[in-house]
XYZ file of C-alpha atoms in Angstrom:
471
model
C 28.813 9.179 -4.874
C 24.947 9.556 -6.257
C 24.174 11.830 -8.591
C 23.021 15.401 -6.890
C 19.558 16.453 -7.125
C 19.272 20.460 -8.043
C 17.013 22.306 -5.387
C 13.355 22.133 -6.145
C 14.016 19.927 -9.382
C 12.761 16.152 -9.824
C 15.273 13.443 -8.567
C 17.848 12.266 -10.950
C 16.657 9.349 -13.342
C 17.599 7.316 -16.835
C 14.536 7.362 -18.915
C 13.203 4.019 -20.118
C 9.954 4.448 -22.087
C 7.097 5.000 -19.771
C 9.615 4.252 -16.779
C 12.077 6.325 -14.975
C 15.036 4.194 -13.591
C 16.712 4.904 -10.259
C 19.554 3.037 -8.663
C 21.308 3.133 -5.316
C 24.395 4.567 -4.748
C 24.005 6.408 -8.371
C 20.937 8.124 -8.356
C 20.241 7.941 -4.851
C 21.973 7.525 -1.404
C 21.450 4.617 0.938
C 19.400 5.388 3.885
C 20.273 3.834 6.973
C 17.068 4.318 9.138
C 15.091 2.425 6.009
C 17.522 -0.209 6.083
C 16.950 -1.116 9.732
C 13.380 -1.171 9.176
C 13.870 -3.528 6.126
C 15.527 -5.912 8.157
C 12.400 -6.054 10.387
C 9.616 -5.473 8.408
C 10.266 -8.033 5.706
C 8.781 -10.479 7.984
C 5.047 -8.987 6.847
C 6.083 -10.060 3.475
C 6.606 -13.611 5.157
C 3.229 -13.324 6.609
C 1.513 -14.607 3.748
C 3.559 -18.179 3.873
C 0.583 -19.422 6.159
C -1.784 -18.774 3.638
C 0.258 -19.998 0.836
C 0.575 -23.472 3.146
C -3.099 -23.528 3.960
C -4.917 -22.423 0.692
C -2.663 -23.483 -2.304
C -1.156 -26.482 -0.223
C 2.331 -25.720 -0.507
C 5.239 -26.790 2.082
C 7.237 -24.039 3.779
C 10.321 -24.188 1.505
C 8.348 -23.944 -1.575
C 6.260 -20.732 0.050
C 9.702 -19.309 1.157
C 10.719 -19.221 -2.241
C 7.508 -17.718 -3.611
C 8.173 -14.964 -1.182
C 11.552 -14.425 -2.834
C 9.785 -13.866 -6.237
C 7.354 -11.465 -4.726
C 10.712 -9.651 -3.021
C 11.926 -8.820 -6.838
C 8.431 -7.299 -7.287
C 8.835 -5.136 -4.174
C 12.015 -3.547 -5.308
C 10.443 -2.662 -8.938
C 8.451 0.516 -7.853
C 11.337 2.386 -6.583
C 13.656 1.206 -9.729
C 11.301 2.222 -12.257
C 10.014 5.640 -11.256
C 7.042 5.275 -8.713
C 7.208 7.125 -5.132
C 4.900 4.768 -3.165
C 5.900 1.873 -0.812
C 4.705 -1.249 -2.658
C 2.831 -4.059 -0.811
C -0.292 -6.388 -0.995
C -4.008 -5.522 -2.070
C -4.265 -6.042 1.758
C -8.045 -5.235 2.355
C -8.689 -7.722 -0.503
C -7.249 -10.594 1.213
C -10.398 -11.553 2.868
C -12.322 -11.682 -0.728
C -9.396 -13.373 -2.207
C -9.375 -16.159 0.437
C -13.145 -16.440 0.184
C -12.565 -16.974 -3.559
C -9.994 -19.551 -2.838
C -12.249 -21.434 -0.406
C -14.119 -22.911 -3.438
C -11.272 -24.904 -4.642
C -9.209 -27.878 -3.479
C -5.618 -27.093 -2.228
C -3.150 -27.744 -4.781
C -3.209 -27.807 -8.470
C -7.021 -26.747 -8.578
C -6.078 -23.638 -6.205
C -2.990 -22.660 -7.896
C -5.136 -22.724 -11.379
C -7.716 -20.663 -9.691
C -5.063 -18.061 -8.388
C -3.672 -17.967 -11.505
C -6.847 -16.917 -12.975
C -7.459 -14.469 -10.428
C -4.091 -12.836 -10.586
C -4.009 -12.760 -14.705
C -7.166 -10.907 -14.339
C -5.695 -8.629 -12.075
C -2.691 -8.231 -14.298
C -4.890 -7.555 -17.709
C -6.959 -4.799 -15.724
C -4.318 -2.468 -14.450
C -2.312 -3.166 -18.016
C -5.487 -2.210 -19.852
C -5.945 0.728 -17.647
C -2.158 1.659 -17.898
C -1.738 1.642 -21.486
C -5.021 3.574 -22.319
C -4.206 6.001 -19.994
C -7.894 5.480 -18.321
C -6.549 5.040 -14.797
C -5.386 8.785 -15.102
C -8.679 9.487 -16.033
C -10.240 7.748 -13.153
C -8.584 9.928 -10.427
C -10.619 13.046 -11.743
C -13.824 11.485 -13.255
C -14.736 9.340 -10.053
C -16.493 11.635 -7.707
C -14.646 12.409 -4.296
C -17.348 11.026 -2.311
C -17.164 7.506 -3.713
C -13.209 7.545 -3.724
C -12.941 8.491 -0.038
C -15.843 5.598 0.801
C -14.271 3.460 -0.964
C -10.799 4.202 1.276
C -12.812 4.409 4.252
C -14.339 1.115 3.765
C -11.201 -0.532 2.972
C -9.890 0.553 6.625
C -13.196 -0.674 8.171
C -13.003 -4.194 6.250
C -9.319 -4.616 7.435
C -10.286 -3.632 10.864
C -13.233 -5.624 11.481
C -11.068 -8.881 10.390
C -9.138 -8.175 13.075
C -11.596 -7.790 15.653
C -14.425 -10.065 14.725
C -15.059 -13.369 15.981
C -12.919 -15.839 15.576
C -9.962 -13.170 14.552
C -6.693 -12.621 15.843
C -7.964 -10.496 18.558
C -9.617 -14.008 20.004
C -6.296 -15.639 19.952
C -3.752 -12.884 20.886
C -5.705 -9.961 22.457
C -2.820 -8.934 24.464
C 0.092 -8.741 22.121
C -2.151 -7.219 19.528
C -3.897 -4.620 21.674
C -0.740 -3.497 22.817
C 1.314 -3.376 19.710
C -1.265 -1.742 18.167
C -1.243 1.017 20.724
C 2.164 1.424 20.626
C 2.659 1.631 16.745
C -0.230 3.927 16.649
C 1.309 6.295 19.327
C 4.996 6.576 17.551
C 3.135 7.018 14.228
C 0.515 9.327 14.693
C 0.396 10.902 18.288
C 0.548 14.521 18.266
C 2.146 14.568 21.615
C 4.868 12.646 20.536
C 5.615 14.504 17.826
C 6.095 17.400 20.096
C 8.395 15.170 22.455
C 10.338 14.343 19.365
C 11.044 17.910 18.757
C 13.106 18.360 22.082
C 14.070 14.590 22.773
C 16.959 12.498 20.858
C 15.543 9.161 22.339
C 12.339 9.949 20.997
C 13.554 11.206 17.439
C 15.523 8.129 17.320
C 12.412 5.685 17.965
C 10.178 7.758 15.737
C 12.674 7.040 12.609
C 12.016 2.944 13.172
C 8.347 3.562 12.389
C 5.871 0.526 13.435
C 9.477 -1.703 14.456
C 8.955 -0.363 18.238
C 5.471 -1.605 18.356
C 6.252 -4.891 16.622
C 8.995 -5.470 19.106
C 6.613 -4.897 21.781
C 3.916 -7.206 20.251
C 6.474 -9.998 20.025
C 8.019 -9.739 23.376
C 4.277 -9.475 25.050
C 3.031 -12.309 22.832
C 5.852 -14.312 24.245
C 5.563 -13.237 27.846
C 2.059 -14.376 28.007
C 2.137 -17.354 26.205
C 0.292 -16.097 22.992
C 3.303 -16.868 20.936
C 5.902 -19.652 20.884
C 9.260 -19.154 21.540
C 11.378 -19.123 18.271
C 13.912 -21.946 17.530
C 16.916 -19.722 16.078
C 18.951 -21.194 13.601
C 22.275 -20.197 11.905
C 23.368 -19.856 8.187
C 21.543 -18.902 4.607
C 18.072 -19.773 4.001
C 17.168 -22.259 1.648
C 14.111 -21.725 -0.386
C 12.825 -24.602 -2.561
C 13.114 -23.089 -5.778
C 12.794 -26.766 -7.656
C 9.732 -27.889 -5.552
C 7.940 -24.303 -6.101
C 7.835 -25.084 -9.634
C 5.038 -28.014 -8.899
C 2.770 -24.988 -8.207
C 3.306 -22.981 -11.413
C 0.845 -22.806 -14.043
C 3.317 -24.612 -16.079
C 3.088 -27.803 -13.828
C -0.922 -27.740 -13.158
C -1.963 -27.070 -16.181
C -4.394 -23.513 -17.632
C -7.162 -23.247 -15.901
C -10.417 -23.579 -17.359
C -12.900 -20.888 -18.830
C -15.184 -21.290 -15.766
C -12.442 -20.452 -13.518
C -11.254 -17.346 -15.493
C -15.267 -16.175 -15.171
C -15.397 -16.814 -11.711
C -12.197 -14.664 -10.919
C -13.622 -11.594 -12.939
C -15.863 -10.337 -9.855
C -12.784 -10.636 -7.644
C -10.645 -9.077 -9.529
C -12.670 -6.038 -10.046
C -13.103 -5.909 -6.388
C -9.056 -6.183 -6.066
C -8.895 -3.523 -8.497
C -11.278 -0.783 -6.670
C -9.679 -1.141 -3.531
C -5.905 -0.934 -5.099
C -7.271 2.110 -6.651
C -8.207 3.539 -3.203
C -4.796 2.372 -2.151
C -3.226 4.552 -4.840
C -5.333 7.553 -3.934
C -4.066 7.006 -0.210
C -0.606 7.026 -1.391
C -0.533 9.966 -3.394
C -2.490 11.881 -0.705
C 0.334 10.861 2.103
C 2.761 12.129 -0.865
C 0.981 15.353 -0.785
C 0.695 15.708 2.746
C 4.841 15.899 2.619
C 5.741 17.424 -0.648
C 4.640 20.744 0.211
C 7.166 20.459 3.223
C 10.072 19.594 0.695
C 10.679 22.312 -1.493
C 13.792 20.866 -2.695
C 12.445 17.868 -4.305
C 9.377 17.628 -7.089
C 7.672 14.096 -6.742
C 6.041 13.017 -9.786
C 2.648 11.216 -9.177
C 2.250 9.406 -12.516
C -1.174 7.145 -12.224
C -0.543 5.487 -15.479
C 3.065 4.510 -14.342
C 1.796 3.164 -11.295
C -0.784 1.141 -13.047
C 1.846 -0.432 -15.399
C 4.006 -1.487 -12.524
C 1.436 -2.973 -10.918
C 0.447 -4.693 -13.829
C 4.212 -5.913 -14.041
C 4.404 -7.104 -10.592
C 1.134 -8.956 -10.857
C 1.873 -10.844 -14.510
C 5.698 -11.898 -12.657
C 3.424 -13.373 -9.783
C 0.631 -15.026 -12.052
C 3.488 -17.270 -13.690
C 6.310 -17.689 -11.046
C 4.420 -17.143 -7.665
C 0.654 -16.987 -7.587
C -0.081 -14.838 -4.572
C -3.006 -14.702 -2.587
C -2.065 -11.066 -1.322
C -1.965 -9.830 -4.942
C 0.479 -7.338 -5.901
C -0.709 -3.960 -4.535
C 0.649 -0.105 -5.282
C 0.889 0.444 -1.432
C 1.978 -0.808 1.640
C 0.141 1.997 3.846
C 1.696 1.750 7.092
C 5.516 1.645 5.438
C 4.788 4.375 3.323
C 3.198 6.316 5.651
C 6.642 5.768 8.168
C 8.757 6.545 4.877
C 6.578 9.877 4.333
C 7.020 10.877 7.934
C 10.560 10.828 8.002
C 10.686 12.142 4.863
C 9.081 15.175 5.898
C 11.679 16.043 8.429
C 13.939 17.156 5.657
C 16.763 16.304 3.202
C 19.076 15.517 6.127
C 16.803 12.830 7.368
C 15.950 11.750 3.755
C 17.262 12.319 0.401
C 14.709 11.607 -1.852
C 11.105 9.936 -1.286
C 12.847 7.142 -3.751
C 16.098 6.696 -1.382
C 13.772 5.806 1.443
C 11.433 3.446 -0.533
C 14.208 1.649 -2.526
C 16.424 1.226 0.534
C 13.617 -0.400 2.455
C 12.523 -2.867 -0.023
C 16.373 -3.830 -1.332
C 17.144 -4.498 2.465
C 14.013 -6.661 2.894
C 14.704 -8.503 -0.097
C 18.505 -9.416 1.325
C 16.689 -10.447 4.728
C 14.843 -13.394 3.123
C 18.433 -15.017 2.693
C 19.408 -14.410 6.513
C 18.088 -17.598 8.091
C 18.770 -15.960 11.762
C 16.357 -13.581 11.109
C 13.644 -15.661 9.183
C 14.218 -18.250 12.050
C 13.548 -15.811 14.776
C 10.163 -14.433 13.157
C 8.775 -17.702 11.920
C 6.625 -18.166 15.082
C 5.110 -14.384 15.113
C 3.983 -14.143 11.580
C 0.701 -13.502 12.469
C 1.340 -10.663 14.457
C 3.278 -8.895 11.910
C 0.097 -8.800 9.717
C -2.312 -8.358 11.743
C -0.376 -4.931 12.948
C -0.390 -4.170 9.240
C -3.872 -4.311 8.902
C -4.402 -2.190 12.111
C -2.302 0.619 11.273
C -3.502 0.513 7.306
C -7.132 0.947 8.524
C -6.499 4.077 10.840
C -4.394 5.828 7.781
C -7.248 4.337 5.020
C -10.160 6.246 7.361
C -7.576 9.116 8.459
C -7.140 10.167 4.809
C -10.496 9.202 3.467
C -12.065 11.585 5.895
C -9.768 14.259 5.065
C -10.814 14.314 1.361
C -14.645 14.827 2.223
C -15.491 18.595 2.088
C -19.117 18.915 2.595
C -21.920 17.394 4.906
C -23.567 15.801 1.521
C -20.133 14.146 0.458
C -19.537 12.665 4.063
C -22.870 11.025 4.297
C -22.315 9.450 0.665
C -18.997 8.177 1.671
C -20.515 6.763 4.821
C -22.821 4.631 3.003
C -20.490 3.658 0.541
C -18.054 2.713 3.379
C -20.623 0.587 5.380
C -21.755 -1.392 2.520
C -17.958 -1.753 0.965
C -17.168 -3.374 4.865
C -19.805 -5.829 4.762
C -18.938 -9.570 4.723
C -20.127 -10.612 1.192
C -17.724 -11.123 -1.318
C -19.797 -8.798 -3.914
C -19.529 -5.933 -1.440
C -17.506 -3.749 -3.316
C -19.884 -4.078 -6.171
C -22.608 -2.998 -4.341
C -20.681 0.038 -2.868
C -19.843 1.353 -5.756
C -23.237 1.022 -7.968
C -24.812 2.541 -4.414
C -22.128 5.205 -4.488
C -22.798 6.432 -7.819
C -26.387 6.320 -7.671
C -26.271 8.357 -4.348
C -23.780 10.790 -6.333
C -26.417 11.278 -9.130
C -29.403 11.481 -6.669
C -27.916 13.773 -3.875
C -24.443 15.349 -4.498
C -24.933 16.052 -8.645
C -27.908 18.663 -8.012
C -26.123 20.402 -5.130
C -22.929 20.262 -7.264
C -24.783 22.104 -9.999
C -26.207 24.577 -7.627
C -23.074 25.182 -6.135
C -21.531 26.020 -9.523
C -24.335 28.460 -10.314
C -24.049 30.133 -7.010
C -20.325 30.464 -7.712
C -21.022 31.703 -11.272
C -23.583 34.463 -9.563
C -21.079 35.484 -6.970
C -18.079 36.236 -9.851
C -20.791 37.932 -11.708
C -21.544 40.130 -8.606
C -17.705 40.618 -7.901
C -17.290 41.803 -11.617
C -19.610 44.265 -11.421
C -18.285 45.621 -7.958
C -14.499 46.035 -9.867
C -16.197 47.613 -12.961
C -17.877 50.095 -10.602
C -14.932 50.500 -8.669
C -12.961 51.338 -12.222
C -15.453 53.691 -13.241
C -15.033 55.579 -9.754
C -11.482 55.454 -10.163
C -11.446 56.735 -13.441
C -13.971 59.825 -12.214
C -11.621 60.604 -9.637
C -8.943 61.039 -12.218
């Protein structure tokens, strides 16, 4: 039986330096709805296989072994005390692909991917150890943070809707799957139905799975995806073959590769930083509904765990998706169920922990892997579409004035441009607009607030004098 948490306290853990270790069955209970989701949603992790095959030149079995390494990384955040459900730096994938296109698939591309991922590792590690990552949350202007979040969402959506995107080849399955997923996850009318209908409540527990299955069934029905060749047994990832695509076999990248990787690594970090903000916002939205648990949102720990995951990937499974702090769609699903109360989910850690432990086990279940093999692209597409919606929703919520909305809008549009340097331009433009437009207004508002405080103080003092006179 798991260690019981006192009402209103932080969930039990074992301290380990900057980390807080939590294990299933010892520190938290097993969540069966998240287990079911993990058995199916692990397919999104497999969606990286086509990119590994195309841009790194890997065979399927070796790419599957890379997915196993990724699966180990997915379990680390809940294990080490991070309440976010991890994933890739999803909106950065188009930029990473653009970077990899400059190299021949095979050893050259593997070296380039290592250079990029080790740079991302260094950025996260430096900001985590120094604590500067924690300061960035308060230092970066609200309009810039929100603009980055909204822009990442727009970029993710446009990647699916652009000419030659998934909407061209699989329009029916993508549209219907997205509509069903969005309705179940975000619709106010569906939430009202959930309150009175047991079937609707059961469906809501499985997040985006119903939408994924609708997309798969429709895709098969209209011929947008081939039918699966289901096989039985245990998968056989080619761990020996994958070593041919590691830095130990292909050699160290040149200095030029490291220099070329720096802009892309910075872009990836800025987007990942936006993911951290989105994840924290989603946690705060449900934290006030659950008085029984105190959720600790530690930016430094998120940086250290994300650095660790990227370091593992760099040496043992170079990964075009990179290791990101948040899988937005999955975390939103966990957070929504967490908000229903302790009976629904014991702890935010039990939800995320159960989800990815199950997802790791599912990698070895051959019937599941073979079933989903033909439809891997639709799982990635639904994740991108839901990520876009959540990013835009959360980013807009954080904006407090028309000036902030204007600056954030310019940042978002700039970030979404189809240019590998768009994120750099967006950050520069956002900072310039903040100092030219927002900063004077902020100073004026502060001065006005001080004036109001002074007037109120005078009124209070006058009231006190009258009160003394009356006495």
